[in-house]
Coordinates of C-alpha atoms in Angstrom, one line a residue:
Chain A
X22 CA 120.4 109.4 107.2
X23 CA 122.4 107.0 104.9
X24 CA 124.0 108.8 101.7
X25 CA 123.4 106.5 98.7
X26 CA 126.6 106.2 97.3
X27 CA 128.4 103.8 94.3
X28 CA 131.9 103.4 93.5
X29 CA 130.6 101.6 90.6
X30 CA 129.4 104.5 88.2
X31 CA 126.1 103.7 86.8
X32 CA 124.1 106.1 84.2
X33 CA 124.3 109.7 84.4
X34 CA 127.2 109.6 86.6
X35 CA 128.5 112.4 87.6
X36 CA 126.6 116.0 87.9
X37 CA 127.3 117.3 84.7
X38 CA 128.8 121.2 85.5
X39 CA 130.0 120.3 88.6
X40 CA 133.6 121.2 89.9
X41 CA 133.8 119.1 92.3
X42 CA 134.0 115.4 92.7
X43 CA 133.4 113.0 95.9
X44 CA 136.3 110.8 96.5
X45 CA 136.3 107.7 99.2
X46 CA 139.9 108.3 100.2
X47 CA 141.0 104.9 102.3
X48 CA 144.6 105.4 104.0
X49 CA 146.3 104.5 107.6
X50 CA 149.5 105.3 109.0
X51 CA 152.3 103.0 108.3
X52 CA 152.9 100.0 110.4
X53 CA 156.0 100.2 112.4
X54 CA 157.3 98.0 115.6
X55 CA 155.3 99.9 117.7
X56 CA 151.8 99.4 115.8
X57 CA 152.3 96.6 113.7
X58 CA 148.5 97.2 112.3
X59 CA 147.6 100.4 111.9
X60 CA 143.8 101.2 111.7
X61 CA 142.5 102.2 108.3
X62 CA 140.4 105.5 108.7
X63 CA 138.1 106.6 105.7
X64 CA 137.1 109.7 104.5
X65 CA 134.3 111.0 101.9
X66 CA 136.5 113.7 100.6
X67 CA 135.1 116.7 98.0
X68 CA 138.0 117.9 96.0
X69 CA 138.0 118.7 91.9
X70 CA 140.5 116.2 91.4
X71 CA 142.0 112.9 92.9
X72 CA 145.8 114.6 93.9
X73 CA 143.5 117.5 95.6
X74 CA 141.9 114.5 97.0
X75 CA 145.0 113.3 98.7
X76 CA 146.3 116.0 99.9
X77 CA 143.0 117.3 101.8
X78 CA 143.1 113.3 103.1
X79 CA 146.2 114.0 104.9
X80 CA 145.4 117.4 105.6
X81 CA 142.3 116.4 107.8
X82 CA 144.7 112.9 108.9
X83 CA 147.0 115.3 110.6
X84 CA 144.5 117.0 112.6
X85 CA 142.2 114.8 113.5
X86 CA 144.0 111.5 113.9
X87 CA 147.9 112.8 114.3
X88 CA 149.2 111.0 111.1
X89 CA 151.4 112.6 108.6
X90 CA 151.8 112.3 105.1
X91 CA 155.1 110.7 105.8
X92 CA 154.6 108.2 108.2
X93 CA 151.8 107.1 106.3
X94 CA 150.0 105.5 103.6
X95 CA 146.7 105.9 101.3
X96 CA 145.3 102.6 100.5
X97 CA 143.0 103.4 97.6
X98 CA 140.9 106.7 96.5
X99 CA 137.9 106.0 94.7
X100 CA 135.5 108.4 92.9
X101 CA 131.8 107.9 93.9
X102 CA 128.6 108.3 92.6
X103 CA 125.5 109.0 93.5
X104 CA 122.8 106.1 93.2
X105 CA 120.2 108.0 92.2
X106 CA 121.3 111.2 90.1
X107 CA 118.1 112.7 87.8
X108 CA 116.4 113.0 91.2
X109 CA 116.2 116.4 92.7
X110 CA 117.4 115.7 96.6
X111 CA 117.5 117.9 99.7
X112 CA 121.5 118.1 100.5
X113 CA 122.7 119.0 104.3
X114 CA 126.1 120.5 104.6
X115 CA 128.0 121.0 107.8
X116 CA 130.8 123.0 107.2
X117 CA 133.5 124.7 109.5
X118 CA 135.1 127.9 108.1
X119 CA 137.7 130.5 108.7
X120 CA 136.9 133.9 108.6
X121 CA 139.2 136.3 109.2
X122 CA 138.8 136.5 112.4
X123 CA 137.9 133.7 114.3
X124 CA 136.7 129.5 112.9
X125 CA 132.6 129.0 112.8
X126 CA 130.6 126.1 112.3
X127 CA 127.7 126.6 109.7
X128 CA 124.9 124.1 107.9
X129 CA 123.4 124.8 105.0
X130 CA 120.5 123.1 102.9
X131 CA 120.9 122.6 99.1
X132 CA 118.4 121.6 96.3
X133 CA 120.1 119.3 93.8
X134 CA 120.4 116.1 92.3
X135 CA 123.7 114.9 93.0
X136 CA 125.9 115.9 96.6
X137 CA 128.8 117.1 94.2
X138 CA 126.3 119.7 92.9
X139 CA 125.3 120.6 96.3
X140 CA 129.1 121.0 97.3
X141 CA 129.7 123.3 94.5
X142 CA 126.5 125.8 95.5
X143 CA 128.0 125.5 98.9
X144 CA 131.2 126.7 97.7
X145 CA 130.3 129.5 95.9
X146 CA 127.9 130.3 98.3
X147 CA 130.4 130.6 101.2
X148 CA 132.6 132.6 98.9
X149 CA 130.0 135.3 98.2
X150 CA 128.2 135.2 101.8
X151 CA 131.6 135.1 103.8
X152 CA 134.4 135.5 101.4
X153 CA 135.2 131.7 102.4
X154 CA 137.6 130.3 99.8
X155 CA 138.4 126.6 99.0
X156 CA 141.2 126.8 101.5
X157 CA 139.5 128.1 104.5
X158 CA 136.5 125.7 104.5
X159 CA 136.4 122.4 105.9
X160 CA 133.3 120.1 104.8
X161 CA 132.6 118.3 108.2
X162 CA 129.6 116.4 106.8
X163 CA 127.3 116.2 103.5
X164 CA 124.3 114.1 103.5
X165 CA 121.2 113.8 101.9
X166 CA 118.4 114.3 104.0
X167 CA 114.9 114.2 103.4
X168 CA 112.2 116.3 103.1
X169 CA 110.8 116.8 106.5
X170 CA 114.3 117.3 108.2
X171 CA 115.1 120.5 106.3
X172 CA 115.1 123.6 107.8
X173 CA 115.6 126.2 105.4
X174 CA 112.6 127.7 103.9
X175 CA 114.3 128.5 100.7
X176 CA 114.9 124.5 100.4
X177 CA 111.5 124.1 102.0
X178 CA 109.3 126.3 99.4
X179 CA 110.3 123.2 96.6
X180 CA 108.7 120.9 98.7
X181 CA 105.3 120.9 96.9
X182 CA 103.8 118.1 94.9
X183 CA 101.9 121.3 93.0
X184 CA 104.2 123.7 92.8
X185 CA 103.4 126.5 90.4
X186 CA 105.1 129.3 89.5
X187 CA 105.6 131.8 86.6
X188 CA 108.9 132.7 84.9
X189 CA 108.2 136.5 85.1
X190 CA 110.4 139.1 83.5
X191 CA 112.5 136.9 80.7
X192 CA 115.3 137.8 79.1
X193 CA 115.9 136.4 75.6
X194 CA 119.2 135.2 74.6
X195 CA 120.2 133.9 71.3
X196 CA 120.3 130.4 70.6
X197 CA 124.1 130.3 70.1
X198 CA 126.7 133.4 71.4
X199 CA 127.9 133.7 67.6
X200 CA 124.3 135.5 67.1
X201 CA 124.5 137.9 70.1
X202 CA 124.9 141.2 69.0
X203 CA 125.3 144.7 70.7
X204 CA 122.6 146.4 69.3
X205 CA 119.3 145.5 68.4
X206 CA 116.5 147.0 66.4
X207 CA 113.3 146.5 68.6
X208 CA 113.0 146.9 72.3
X209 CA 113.2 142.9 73.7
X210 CA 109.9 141.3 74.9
X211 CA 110.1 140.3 78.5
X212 CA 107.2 138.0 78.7
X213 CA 107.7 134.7 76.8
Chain B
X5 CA 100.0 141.0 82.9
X6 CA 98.3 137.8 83.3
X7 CA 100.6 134.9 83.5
X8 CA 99.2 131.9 81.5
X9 CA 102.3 129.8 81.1
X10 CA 103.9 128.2 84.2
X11 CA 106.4 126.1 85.6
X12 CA 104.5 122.9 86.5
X13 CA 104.8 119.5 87.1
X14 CA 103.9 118.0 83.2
X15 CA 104.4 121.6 81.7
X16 CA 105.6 121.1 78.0
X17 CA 108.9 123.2 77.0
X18 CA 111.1 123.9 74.6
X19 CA 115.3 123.7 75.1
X20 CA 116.4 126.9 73.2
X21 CA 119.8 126.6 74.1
X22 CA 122.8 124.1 74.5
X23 CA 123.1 120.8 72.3
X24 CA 119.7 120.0 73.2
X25 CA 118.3 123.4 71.0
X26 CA 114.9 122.7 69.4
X27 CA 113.8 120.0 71.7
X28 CA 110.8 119.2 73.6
X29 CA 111.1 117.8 77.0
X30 CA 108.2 117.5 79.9
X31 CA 109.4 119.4 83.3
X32 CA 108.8 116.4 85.4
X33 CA 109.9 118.3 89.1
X34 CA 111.7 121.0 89.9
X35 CA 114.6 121.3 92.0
X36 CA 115.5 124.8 93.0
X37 CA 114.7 128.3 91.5
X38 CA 116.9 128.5 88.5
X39 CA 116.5 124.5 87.2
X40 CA 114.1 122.1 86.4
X41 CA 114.7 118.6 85.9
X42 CA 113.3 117.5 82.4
X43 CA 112.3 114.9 80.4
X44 CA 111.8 113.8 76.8
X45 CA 111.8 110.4 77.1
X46 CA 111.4 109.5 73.6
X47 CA 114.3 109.0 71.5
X48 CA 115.0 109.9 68.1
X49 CA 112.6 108.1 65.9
X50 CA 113.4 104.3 67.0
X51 CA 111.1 101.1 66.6
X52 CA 108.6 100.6 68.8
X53 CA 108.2 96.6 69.6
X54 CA 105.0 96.7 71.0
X55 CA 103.3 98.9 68.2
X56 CA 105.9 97.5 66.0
X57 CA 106.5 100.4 63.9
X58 CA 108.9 103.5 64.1
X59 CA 108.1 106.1 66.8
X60 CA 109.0 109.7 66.6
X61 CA 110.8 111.3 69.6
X62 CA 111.2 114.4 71.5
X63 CA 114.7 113.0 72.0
X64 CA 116.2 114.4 75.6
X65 CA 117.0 112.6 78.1
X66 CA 116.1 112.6 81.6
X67 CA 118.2 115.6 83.0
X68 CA 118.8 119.0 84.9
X69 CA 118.1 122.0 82.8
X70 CA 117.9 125.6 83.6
X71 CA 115.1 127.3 83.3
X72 CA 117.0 129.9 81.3
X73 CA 117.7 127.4 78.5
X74 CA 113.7 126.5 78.2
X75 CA 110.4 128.5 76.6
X76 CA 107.4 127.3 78.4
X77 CA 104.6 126.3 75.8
X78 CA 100.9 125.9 76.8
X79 CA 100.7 122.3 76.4
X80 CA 100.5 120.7 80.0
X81 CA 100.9 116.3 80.8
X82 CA 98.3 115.4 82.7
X83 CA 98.9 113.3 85.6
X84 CA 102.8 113.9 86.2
X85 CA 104.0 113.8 89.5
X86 CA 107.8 114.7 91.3
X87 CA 108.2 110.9 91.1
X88 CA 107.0 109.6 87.1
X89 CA 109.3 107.9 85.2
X90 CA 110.2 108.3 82.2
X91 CA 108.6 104.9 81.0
X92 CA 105.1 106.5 82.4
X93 CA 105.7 109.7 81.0
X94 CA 106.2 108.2 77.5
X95 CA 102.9 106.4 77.9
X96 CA 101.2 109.7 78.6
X97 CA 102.5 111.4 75.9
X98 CA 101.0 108.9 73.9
X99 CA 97.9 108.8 75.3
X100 CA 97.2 112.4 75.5
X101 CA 98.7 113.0 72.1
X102 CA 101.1 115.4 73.1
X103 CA 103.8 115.7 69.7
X104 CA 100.5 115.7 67.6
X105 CA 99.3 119.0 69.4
X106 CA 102.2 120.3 69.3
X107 CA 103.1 119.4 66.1
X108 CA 99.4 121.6 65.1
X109 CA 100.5 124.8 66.7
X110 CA 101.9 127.9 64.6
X111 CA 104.8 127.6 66.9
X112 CA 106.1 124.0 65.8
X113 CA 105.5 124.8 62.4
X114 CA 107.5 127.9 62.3
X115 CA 110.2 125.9 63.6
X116 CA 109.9 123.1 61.3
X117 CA 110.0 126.0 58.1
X118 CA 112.9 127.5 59.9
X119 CA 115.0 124.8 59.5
X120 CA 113.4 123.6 56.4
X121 CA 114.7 127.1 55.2
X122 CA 118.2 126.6 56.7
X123 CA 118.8 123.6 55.0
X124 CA 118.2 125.2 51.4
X125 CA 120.7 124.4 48.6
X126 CA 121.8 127.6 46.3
X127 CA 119.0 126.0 43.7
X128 CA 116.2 125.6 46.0
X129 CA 116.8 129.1 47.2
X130 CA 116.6 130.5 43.9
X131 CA 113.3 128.7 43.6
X132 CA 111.9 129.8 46.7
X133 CA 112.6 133.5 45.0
X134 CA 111.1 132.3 41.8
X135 CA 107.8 131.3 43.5
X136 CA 108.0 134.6 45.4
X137 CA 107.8 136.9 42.9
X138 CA 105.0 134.9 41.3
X139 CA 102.9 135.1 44.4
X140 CA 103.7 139.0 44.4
X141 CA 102.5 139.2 41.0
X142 CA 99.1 137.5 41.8
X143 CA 99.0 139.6 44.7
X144 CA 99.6 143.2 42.8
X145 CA 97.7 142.1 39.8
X146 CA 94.6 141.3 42.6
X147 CA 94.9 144.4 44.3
X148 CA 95.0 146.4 40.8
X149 CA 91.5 144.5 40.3
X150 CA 90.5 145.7 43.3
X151 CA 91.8 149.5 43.1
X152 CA 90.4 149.7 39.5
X153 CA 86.8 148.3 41.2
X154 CA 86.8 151.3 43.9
X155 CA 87.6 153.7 40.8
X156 CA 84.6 153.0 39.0

């Protein structure tokens, strides 16, 4: 399935809280005598930043494609955007990750509206589920896919044009931290 | 424990939290367990062409809220589905008269006193006092009335 993606940003941008950003990171090694024009190899890359960017460019340039940062070159890096970002989407993420013993290939389904947002429950997913840090976890693919692809039930059960459901056991919170307090004078009511 | 509010497609909320406090917005689909993507797709009272007056908003734009941040109310849009936009959701809130039901409940008009009372100058306040103690005295002279009544 084809992500939609924008360098151009358009309204709502970016997924407000996320950590992450999606960069389209274009470089090639240099040309020399030997290969006068070099390919130019392209990568979506998920990093927080554009330097982060580059270096996880070269990173996956060196293994995959035998290119070093020194022989080489990045033609542009671009942030991109999603087309279509107040829409709640079904994100697929292949991901291959060290443990500590051993590399495994994993996908995972996210609910969110933008694949940045996606990338970031990934994350922190794979850091509570396999104490997987930012280091030790290489995003193979992310895509959108739709609904009838997904496999996950906890994705799946969102999949309802009716859905209904209670918010059961609330806890209130003030309406600003300055007006939390420690104590309080009446038991809190959970069901609001 | 009967649950009568719900998280629904067209479910009316309040934002009691983040820059957005005091709000209304319309939960218009929901995208995992934890957020709802919302929308109050008027904006602060701005002229209307075709009616060609000023419109009052709910103000919030179209956007991913946690459910957290939001107090369900019973008012429900009819009619909303996963994929209304905000253009069609603003034309059901004004056909099914959603700010003016709101605007009737106990609820909205607590808020609406609640920041009335926030927004008191030192003067005002000692007016509000003033008219206090007079409607205590009514109140005690009434029930004296009342007591003396029983005596007899």
């Amino acid at each position: 399935v084809s992500e939609c993606v924008s360098i151009r940003g358009i309204m709502g941008k970016r997924a407000e809280n996320a950590q992450m950003r999606l960069y389209h990171v274009v470089g090639r090694e240099c040309p020399s005598e030997k290969n006068p024009e070099p390919k130019l190899c392209r990568m979506k890359i998920f990093a927080p930043n554009k330097v982060v960017a580059r270096s996880r460019f070269w990173y996956f340039m060196k293994r995959l494609r035998r290119v070093k940062k020194a022989v080489g070159e990045i033609v542009s890096v671009n942030e991109v955007f999603d087309r279509s970002p107040l829409v709640a989407k079904n994100y697929a993420v292949w991901v291959r990750y060290y443990s500590r013993s051993g590399q495994h290939n994993l996908y995972k389904e996210f609910r969110d509206t933008h694949p940045t947002g996606a990338i970031d429950q990934m994350y922190a997913d794979m850091a509570s589920r396999h104490r997987a840090d930012f280091s030790r976890i290489n995003v193979i693919k992310a895509s959108r896919i739709p609904s009838n692809l997904c496999r996950r039930p906890n994705v799946k059960q969102f999949h309802d044009g009716h859905i209904k459901f209670p918010l059961p056991h609330r806890i209130q919170r003030p309406s600003e931290k300055k007006f939390k307090t420690v104590f309080k004078a009446s038991r809190p009511n959970t069901m609001f | 424990m009967v649950f009568r509010r719900f998280v629904e497609l067209g479910r009316v909320a309040v934002v009691n939290y983040g820059p957005d406090a005091g709000k209304l917005c319309v939960i218009v689909d929901v995208i995992d367990q934890n957020r709802a993507l919302v929308d109050g797709p008027f904006r602060e009272t701005r002229e209307d062409k075709k009616q060609g007056k000023l419109v009052e908003g709910l103000g919030m734009s179209r956007q991913a809220v946690n459910f957290k941040r939001l107090v369900l109310t019973d008012l429900v849009v009819k009619g909303v589905g996963n994929g209304t936009r905000s253009g069609t959701l603003e034309a059901m809130l004004h056909d099914q008269n959603i700010l003016e039901r709101w605007n009737k409940t106990a609820w909205a008009k607590k808020l609406i006193a609640k920041k009335a009372r926030a927004q008191l100058n030192d003067f005002q306040r000692l007016h509000a006092t003033a008219l206090r103690r007079q409607r205590a005295a009514i109140v005690r002279r009434k029930y004296k009335e009342i007591v003396a009544e029983q005596r007899k």
